[in-house]
PDB file of C-alpha atoms in Angstrom:
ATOM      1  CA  UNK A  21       0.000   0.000   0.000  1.00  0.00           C
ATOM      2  CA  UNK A  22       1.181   3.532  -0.830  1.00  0.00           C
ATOM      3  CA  UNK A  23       2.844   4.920   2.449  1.00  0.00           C
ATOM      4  CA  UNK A  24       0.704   7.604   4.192  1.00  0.00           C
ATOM      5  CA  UNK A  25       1.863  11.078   4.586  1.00  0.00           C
ATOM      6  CA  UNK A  26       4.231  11.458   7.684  1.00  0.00           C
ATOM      7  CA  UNK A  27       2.310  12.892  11.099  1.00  0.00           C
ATOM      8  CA  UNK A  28       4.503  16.202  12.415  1.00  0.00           C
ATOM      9  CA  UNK A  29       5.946  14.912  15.780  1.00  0.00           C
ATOM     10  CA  UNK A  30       5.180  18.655  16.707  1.00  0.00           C
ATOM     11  CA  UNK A  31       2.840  21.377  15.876  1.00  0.00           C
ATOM     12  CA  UNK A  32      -0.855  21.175  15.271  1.00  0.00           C
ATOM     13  CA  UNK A  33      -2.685  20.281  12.634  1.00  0.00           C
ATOM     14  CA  UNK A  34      -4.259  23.049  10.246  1.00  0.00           C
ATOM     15  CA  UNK A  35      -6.996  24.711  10.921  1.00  0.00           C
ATOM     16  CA  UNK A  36     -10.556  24.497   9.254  1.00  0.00           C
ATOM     17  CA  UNK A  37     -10.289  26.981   5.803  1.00  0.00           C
ATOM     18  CA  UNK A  38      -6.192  27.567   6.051  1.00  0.00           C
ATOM     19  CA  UNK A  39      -4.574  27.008   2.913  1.00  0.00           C
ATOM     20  CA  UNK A  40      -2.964  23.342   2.563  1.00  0.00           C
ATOM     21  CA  UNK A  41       0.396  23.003   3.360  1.00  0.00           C
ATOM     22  CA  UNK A  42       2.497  21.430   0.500  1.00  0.00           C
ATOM     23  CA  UNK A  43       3.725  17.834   1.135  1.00  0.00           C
ATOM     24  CA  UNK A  44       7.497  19.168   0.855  1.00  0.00           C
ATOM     25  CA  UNK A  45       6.356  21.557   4.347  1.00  0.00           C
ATOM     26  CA  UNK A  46       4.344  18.414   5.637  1.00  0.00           C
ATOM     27  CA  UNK A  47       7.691  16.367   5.630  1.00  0.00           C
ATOM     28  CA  UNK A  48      10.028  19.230   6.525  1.00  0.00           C
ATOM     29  CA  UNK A  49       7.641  20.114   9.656  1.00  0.00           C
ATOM     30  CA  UNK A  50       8.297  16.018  10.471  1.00  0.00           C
ATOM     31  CA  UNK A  51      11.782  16.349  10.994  1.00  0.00           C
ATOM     32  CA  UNK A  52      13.072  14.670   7.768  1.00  0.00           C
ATOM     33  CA  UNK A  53      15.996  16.966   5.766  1.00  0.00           C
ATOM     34  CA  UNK A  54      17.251  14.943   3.322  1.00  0.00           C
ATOM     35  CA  UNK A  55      14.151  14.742   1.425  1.00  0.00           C
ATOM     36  CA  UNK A  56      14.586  13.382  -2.320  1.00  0.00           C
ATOM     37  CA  UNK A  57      11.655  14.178  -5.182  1.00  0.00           C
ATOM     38  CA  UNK A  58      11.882  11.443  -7.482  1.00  0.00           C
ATOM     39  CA  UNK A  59       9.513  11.551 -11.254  1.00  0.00           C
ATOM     40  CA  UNK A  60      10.158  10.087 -14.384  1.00  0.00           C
ATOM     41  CA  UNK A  61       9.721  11.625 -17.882  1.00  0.00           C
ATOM     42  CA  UNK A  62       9.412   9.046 -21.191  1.00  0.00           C
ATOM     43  CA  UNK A  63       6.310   6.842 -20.201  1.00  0.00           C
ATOM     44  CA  UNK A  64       4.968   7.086 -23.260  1.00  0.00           C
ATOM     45  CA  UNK A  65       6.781   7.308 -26.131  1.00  0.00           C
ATOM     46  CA  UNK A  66       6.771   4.840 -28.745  1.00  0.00           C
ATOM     47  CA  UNK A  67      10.929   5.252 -29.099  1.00  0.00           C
ATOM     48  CA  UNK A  68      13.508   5.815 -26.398  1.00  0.00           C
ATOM     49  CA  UNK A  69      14.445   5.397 -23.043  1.00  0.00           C
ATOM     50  CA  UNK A  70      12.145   6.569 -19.868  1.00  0.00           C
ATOM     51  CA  UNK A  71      14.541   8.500 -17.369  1.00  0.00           C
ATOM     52  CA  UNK A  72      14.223   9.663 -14.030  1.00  0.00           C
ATOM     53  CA  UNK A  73      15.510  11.976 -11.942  1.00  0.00           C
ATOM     54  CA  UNK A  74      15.667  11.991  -8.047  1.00  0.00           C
ATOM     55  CA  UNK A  75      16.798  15.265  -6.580  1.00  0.00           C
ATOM     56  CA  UNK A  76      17.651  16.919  -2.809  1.00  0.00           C
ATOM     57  CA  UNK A  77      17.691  20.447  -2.564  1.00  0.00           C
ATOM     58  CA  UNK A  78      20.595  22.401  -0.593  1.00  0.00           C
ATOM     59  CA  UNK A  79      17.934  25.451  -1.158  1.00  0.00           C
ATOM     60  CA  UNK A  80      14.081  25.719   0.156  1.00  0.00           C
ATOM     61  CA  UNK A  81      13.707  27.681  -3.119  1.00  0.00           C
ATOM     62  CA  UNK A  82      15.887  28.185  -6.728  1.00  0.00           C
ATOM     63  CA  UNK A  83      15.700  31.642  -8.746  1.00  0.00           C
ATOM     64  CA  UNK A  84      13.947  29.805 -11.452  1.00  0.00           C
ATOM     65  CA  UNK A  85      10.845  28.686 -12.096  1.00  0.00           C
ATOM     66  CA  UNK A  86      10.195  25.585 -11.476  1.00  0.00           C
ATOM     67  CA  UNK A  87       6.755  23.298 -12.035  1.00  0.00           C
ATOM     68  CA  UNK A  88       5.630  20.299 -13.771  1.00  0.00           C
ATOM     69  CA  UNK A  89       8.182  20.283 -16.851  1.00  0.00           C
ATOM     70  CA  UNK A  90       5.564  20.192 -19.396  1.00  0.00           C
ATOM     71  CA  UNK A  91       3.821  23.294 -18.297  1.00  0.00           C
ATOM     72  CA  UNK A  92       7.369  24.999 -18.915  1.00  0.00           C
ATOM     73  CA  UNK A  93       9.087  26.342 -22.552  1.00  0.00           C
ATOM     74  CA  UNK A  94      12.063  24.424 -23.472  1.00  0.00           C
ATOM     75  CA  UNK A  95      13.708  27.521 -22.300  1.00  0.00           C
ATOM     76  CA  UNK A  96      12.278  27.686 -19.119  1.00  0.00           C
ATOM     77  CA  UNK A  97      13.474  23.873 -18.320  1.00  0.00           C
ATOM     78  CA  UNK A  98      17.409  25.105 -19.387  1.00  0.00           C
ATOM     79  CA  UNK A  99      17.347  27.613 -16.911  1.00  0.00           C
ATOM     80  CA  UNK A 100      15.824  25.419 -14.378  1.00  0.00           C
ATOM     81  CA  UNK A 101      17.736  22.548 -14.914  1.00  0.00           C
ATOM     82  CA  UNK A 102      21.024  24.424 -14.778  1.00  0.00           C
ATOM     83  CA  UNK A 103      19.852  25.880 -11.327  1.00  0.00           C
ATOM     84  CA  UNK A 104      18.788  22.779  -9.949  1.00  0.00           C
ATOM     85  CA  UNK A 105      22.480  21.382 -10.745  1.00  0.00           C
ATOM     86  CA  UNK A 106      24.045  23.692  -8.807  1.00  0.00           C
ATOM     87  CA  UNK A 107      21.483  24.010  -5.806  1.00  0.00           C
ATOM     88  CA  UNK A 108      20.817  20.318  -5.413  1.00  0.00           C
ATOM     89  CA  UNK A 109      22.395  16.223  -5.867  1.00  0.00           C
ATOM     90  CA  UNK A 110      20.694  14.618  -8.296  1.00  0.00           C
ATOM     91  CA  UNK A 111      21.008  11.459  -9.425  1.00  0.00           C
ATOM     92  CA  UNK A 112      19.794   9.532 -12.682  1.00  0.00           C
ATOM     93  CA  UNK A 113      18.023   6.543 -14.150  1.00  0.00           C
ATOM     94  CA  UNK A 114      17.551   5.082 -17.647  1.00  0.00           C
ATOM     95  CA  UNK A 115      16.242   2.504 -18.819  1.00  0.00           C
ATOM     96  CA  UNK A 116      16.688   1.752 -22.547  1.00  0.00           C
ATOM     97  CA  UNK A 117      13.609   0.875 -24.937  1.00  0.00           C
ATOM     98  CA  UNK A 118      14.711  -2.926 -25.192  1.00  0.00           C
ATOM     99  CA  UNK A 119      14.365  -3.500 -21.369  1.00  0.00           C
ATOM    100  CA  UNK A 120      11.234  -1.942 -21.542  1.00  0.00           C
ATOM    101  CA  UNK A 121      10.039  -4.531 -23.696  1.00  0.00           C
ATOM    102  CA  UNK A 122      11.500  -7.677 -21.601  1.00  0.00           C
ATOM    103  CA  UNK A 123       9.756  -6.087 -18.497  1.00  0.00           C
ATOM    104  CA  UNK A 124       6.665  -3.846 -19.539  1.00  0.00           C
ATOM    105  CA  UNK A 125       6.632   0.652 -19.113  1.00  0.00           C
ATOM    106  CA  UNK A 126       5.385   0.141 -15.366  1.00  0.00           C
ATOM    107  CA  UNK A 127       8.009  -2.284 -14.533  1.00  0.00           C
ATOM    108  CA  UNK A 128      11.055  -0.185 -16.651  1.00  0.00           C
ATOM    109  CA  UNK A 129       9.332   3.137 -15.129  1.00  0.00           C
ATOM    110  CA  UNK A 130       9.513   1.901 -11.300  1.00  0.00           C
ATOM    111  CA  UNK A 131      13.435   0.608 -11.783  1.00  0.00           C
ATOM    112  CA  UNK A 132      14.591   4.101 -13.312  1.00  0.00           C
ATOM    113  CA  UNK A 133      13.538   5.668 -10.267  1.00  0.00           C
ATOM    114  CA  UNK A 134      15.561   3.260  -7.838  1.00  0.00           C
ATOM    115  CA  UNK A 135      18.347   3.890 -10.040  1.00  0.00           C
ATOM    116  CA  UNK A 136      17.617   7.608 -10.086  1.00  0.00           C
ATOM    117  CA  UNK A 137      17.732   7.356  -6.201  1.00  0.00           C
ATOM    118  CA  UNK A 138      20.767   4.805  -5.953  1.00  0.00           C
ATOM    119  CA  UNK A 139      22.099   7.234  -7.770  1.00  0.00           C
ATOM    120  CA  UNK A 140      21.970   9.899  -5.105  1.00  0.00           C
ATOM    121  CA  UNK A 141      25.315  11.373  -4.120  1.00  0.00           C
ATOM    122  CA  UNK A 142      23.320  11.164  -0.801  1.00  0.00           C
ATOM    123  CA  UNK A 143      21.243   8.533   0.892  1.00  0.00           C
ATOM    124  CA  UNK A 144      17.936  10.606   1.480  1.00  0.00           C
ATOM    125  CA  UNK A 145      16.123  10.218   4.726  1.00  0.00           C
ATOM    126  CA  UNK A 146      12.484  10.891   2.876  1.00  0.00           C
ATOM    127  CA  UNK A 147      11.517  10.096  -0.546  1.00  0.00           C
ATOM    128  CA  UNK A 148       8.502  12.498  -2.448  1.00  0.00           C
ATOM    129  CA  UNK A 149       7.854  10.175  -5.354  1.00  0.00           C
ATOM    130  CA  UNK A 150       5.418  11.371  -8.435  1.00  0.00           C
ATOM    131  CA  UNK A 151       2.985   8.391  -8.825  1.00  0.00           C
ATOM    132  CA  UNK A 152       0.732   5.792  -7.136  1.00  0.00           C
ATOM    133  CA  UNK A 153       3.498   3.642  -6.001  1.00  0.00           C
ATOM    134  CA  UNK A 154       5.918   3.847  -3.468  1.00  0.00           C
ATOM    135  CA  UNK A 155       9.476   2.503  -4.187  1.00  0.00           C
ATOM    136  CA  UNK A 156      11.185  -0.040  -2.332  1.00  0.00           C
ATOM    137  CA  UNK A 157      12.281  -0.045   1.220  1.00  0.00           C
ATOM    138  CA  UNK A 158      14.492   1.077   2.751  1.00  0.00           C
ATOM    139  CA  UNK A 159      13.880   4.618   2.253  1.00  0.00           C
ATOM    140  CA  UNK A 160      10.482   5.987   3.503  1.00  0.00           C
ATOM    141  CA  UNK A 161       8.402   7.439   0.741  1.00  0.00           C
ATOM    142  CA  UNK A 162       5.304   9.220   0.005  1.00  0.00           C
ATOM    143  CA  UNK A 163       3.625   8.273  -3.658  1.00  0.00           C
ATOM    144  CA  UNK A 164       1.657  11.664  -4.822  1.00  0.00           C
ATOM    145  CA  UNK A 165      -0.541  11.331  -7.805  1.00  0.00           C
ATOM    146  CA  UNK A 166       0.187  14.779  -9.923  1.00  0.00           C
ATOM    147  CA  UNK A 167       3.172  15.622  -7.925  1.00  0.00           C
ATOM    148  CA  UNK A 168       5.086  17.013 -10.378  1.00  0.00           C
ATOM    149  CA  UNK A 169       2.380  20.285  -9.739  1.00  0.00           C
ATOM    150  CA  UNK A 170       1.671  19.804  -6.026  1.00  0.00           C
ATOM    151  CA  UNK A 171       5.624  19.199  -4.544  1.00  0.00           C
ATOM    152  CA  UNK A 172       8.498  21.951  -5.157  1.00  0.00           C
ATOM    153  CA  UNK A 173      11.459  19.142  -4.965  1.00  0.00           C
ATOM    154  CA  UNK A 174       9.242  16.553  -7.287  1.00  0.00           C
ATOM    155  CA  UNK A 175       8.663  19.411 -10.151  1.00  0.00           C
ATOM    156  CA  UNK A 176      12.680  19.680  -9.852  1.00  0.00           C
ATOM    157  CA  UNK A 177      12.828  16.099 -10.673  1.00  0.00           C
ATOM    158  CA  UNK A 178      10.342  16.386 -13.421  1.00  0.00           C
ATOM    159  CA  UNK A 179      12.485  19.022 -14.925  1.00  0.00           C
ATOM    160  CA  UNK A 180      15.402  17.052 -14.752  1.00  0.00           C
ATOM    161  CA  UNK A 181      13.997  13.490 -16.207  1.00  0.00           C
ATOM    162  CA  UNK A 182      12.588  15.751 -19.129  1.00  0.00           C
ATOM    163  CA  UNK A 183      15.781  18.019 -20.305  1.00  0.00           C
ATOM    164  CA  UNK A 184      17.609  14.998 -19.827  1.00  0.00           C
ATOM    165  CA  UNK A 185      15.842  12.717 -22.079  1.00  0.00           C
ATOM    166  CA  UNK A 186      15.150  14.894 -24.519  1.00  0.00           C
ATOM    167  CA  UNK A 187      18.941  15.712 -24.878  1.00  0.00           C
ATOM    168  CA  UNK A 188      19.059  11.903 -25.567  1.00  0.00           C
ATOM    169  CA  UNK A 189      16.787  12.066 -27.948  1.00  0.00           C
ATOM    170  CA  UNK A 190      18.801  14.719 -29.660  1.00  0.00           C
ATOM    171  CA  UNK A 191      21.447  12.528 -29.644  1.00  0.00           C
ATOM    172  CA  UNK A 192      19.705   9.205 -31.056  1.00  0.00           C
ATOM    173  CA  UNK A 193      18.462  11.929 -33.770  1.00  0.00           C
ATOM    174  CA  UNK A 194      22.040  12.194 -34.725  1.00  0.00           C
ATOM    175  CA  UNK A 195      22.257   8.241 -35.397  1.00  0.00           C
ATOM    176  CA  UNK A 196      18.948   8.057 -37.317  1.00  0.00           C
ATOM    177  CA  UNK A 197      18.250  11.255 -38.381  1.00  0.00           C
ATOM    178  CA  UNK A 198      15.381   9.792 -40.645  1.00  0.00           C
ATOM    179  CA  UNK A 199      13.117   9.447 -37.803  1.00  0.00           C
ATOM    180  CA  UNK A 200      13.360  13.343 -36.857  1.00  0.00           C
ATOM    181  CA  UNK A 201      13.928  11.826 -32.987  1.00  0.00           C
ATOM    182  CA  UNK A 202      14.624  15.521 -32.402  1.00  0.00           C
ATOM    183  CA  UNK A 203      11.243  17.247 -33.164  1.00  0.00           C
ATOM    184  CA  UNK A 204       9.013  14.563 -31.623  1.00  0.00           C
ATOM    185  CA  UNK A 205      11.164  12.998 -28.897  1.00  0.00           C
ATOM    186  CA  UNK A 206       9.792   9.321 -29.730  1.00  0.00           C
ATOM    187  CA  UNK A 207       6.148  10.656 -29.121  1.00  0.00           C
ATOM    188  CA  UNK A 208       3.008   8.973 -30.962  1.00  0.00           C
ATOM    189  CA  UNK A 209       2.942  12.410 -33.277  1.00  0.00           C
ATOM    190  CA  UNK A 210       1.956  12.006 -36.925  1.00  0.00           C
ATOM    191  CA  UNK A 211       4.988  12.641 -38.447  1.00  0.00           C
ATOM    192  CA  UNK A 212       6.529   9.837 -35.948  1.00  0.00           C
ATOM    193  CA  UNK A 213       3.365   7.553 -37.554  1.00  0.00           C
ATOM    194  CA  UNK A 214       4.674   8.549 -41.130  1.00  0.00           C
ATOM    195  CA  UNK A 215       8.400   7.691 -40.442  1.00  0.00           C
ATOM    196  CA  UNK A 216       7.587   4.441 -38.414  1.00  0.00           C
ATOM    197  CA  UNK A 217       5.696   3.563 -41.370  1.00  0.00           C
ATOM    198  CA  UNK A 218       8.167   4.640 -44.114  1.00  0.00           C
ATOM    199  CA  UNK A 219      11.377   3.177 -42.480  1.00  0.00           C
ATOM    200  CA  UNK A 220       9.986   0.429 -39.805  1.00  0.00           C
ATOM    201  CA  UNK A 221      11.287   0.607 -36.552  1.00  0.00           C
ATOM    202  CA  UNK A 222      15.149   1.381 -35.363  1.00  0.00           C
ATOM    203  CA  UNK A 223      16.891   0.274 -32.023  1.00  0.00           C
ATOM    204  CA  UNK A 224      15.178   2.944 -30.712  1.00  0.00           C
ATOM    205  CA  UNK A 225      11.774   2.003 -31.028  1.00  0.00           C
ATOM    206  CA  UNK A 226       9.544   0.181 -27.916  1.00  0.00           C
ATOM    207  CA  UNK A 227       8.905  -3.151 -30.137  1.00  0.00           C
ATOM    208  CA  UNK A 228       6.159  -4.142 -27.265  1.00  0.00           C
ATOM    209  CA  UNK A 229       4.161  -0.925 -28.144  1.00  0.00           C
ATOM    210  CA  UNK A 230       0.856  -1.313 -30.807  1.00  0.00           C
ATOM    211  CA  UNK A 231       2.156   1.399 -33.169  1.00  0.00           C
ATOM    212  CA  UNK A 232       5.921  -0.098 -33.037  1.00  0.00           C
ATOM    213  CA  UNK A 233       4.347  -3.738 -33.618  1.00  0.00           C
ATOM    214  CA  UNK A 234       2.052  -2.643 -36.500  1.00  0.00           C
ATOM    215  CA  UNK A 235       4.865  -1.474 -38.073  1.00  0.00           C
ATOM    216  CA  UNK A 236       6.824  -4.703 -37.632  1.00  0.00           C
ATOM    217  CA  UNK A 237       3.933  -6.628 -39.045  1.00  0.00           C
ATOM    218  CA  UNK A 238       3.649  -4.511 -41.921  1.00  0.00           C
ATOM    219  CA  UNK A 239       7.449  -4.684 -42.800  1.00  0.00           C
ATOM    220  CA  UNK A 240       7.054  -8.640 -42.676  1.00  0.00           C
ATOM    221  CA  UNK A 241       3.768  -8.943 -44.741  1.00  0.00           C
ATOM    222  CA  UNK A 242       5.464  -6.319 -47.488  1.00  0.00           C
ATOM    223  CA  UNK A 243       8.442  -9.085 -47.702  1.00  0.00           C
ATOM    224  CA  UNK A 244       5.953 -12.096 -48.470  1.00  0.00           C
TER     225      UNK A 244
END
């Protein structure tokens, strides 16, 4: 079961009609510093990796903006994710597009983000995770569905999953530059649809995924 959010050991609780506190205050007010967000970006993609990011500010706030990375410009996430590099530790996970298919998105998701957090430069003592899941003991850890908009340290992580893999992206653009990896990231977009269906699939591509698969079949039915 998801763990529940942590009681303050001190203080009362809110009172009737105050504004809610944030679950980054909730844990802070508990006595827990090292607090880690933790979010993933690259769910659903029909190409590429999913990353995540796990991060623990040194800062209760960055001169950025920060929020759920797709509510930001590409801009925006730059800035932000070249602040939150030198105000926090962050740590990474990735897990490439043919593990996804051994183990399924969920599975691949869930296993960036205990790399992400193994990846820590610091063990944190409380773990704000985007999601309906908690990770794996030992840490304690807090599963928030939209987090990435409700929790200051998870939107950080969001950020950081998302410039990340799309500078991967970039990069796989550079090795197949027929798929234009770089203007749709691996998304389902049409021009993705056209390419897939032009070329087939690359190493890139999430064979397990309908779109990916119809292409496969299509390719093996045109060489009958």
């Amino acid at each position: 079961m998801p763990s529940p959010p942590p009681r303050s050991p001190r203080g009362s609780p809110p009172r009737p009609g105050s504004p809610p506190r944030s679950p980054d205050a909730l844990v802070r007010a508990a006595g827990f510093r090292w607090v880690a967000g933790v979010d993933e970006a690259g769910c659903g993609p029909w190409a590429g990796p999913v990353v995540a990011a796990a991060v623990i500010l040194r800062a209760s706030s960055l001169p950025v903006r920060i929020d759920d990375s797709k509510r930001l410009t590409p801009a925006q996430r730059a800035r932000a994710f070249q602040a939150i590099l030198e105000h926090a530790e962050v740590g990474f996970g990735i897990v490439c597009a043919q593990e996804i298919d051994r183990e399924n998105i969920l599975r691949a998701a869930h296993a960036a983000m205990q790399h992400a957090v193994l990846d820590l430069p610091r063990v944190p003592d409380f773990i704000l995770l985007d999601g309906r899941f908690p990770l794996s003991p030992p840490h304690p850890c807090w599963p928030i569905v939209r987090g990435d908009q409700r929790s200051y340290v998870i939107g950080c992580a969001s950020i950081m999953a998302k410039v990340l893999r799309d500078g991967l992206m970039d990069f796989y653009h550079r090795l197949a530059p027929r798929y234009a990896f770089n203007r749709h990231k691996g998304y389902g977009t049409a021009l993705h649809a056209e390419r897939l269906r032009r070329l087939g699939p690359s190493v890139f591509h999430r064979r397990s995924f309908g779109p990916v698969a119809e292409a496969i079949l299509h390719e093996r039915r045109a060489q009958l």
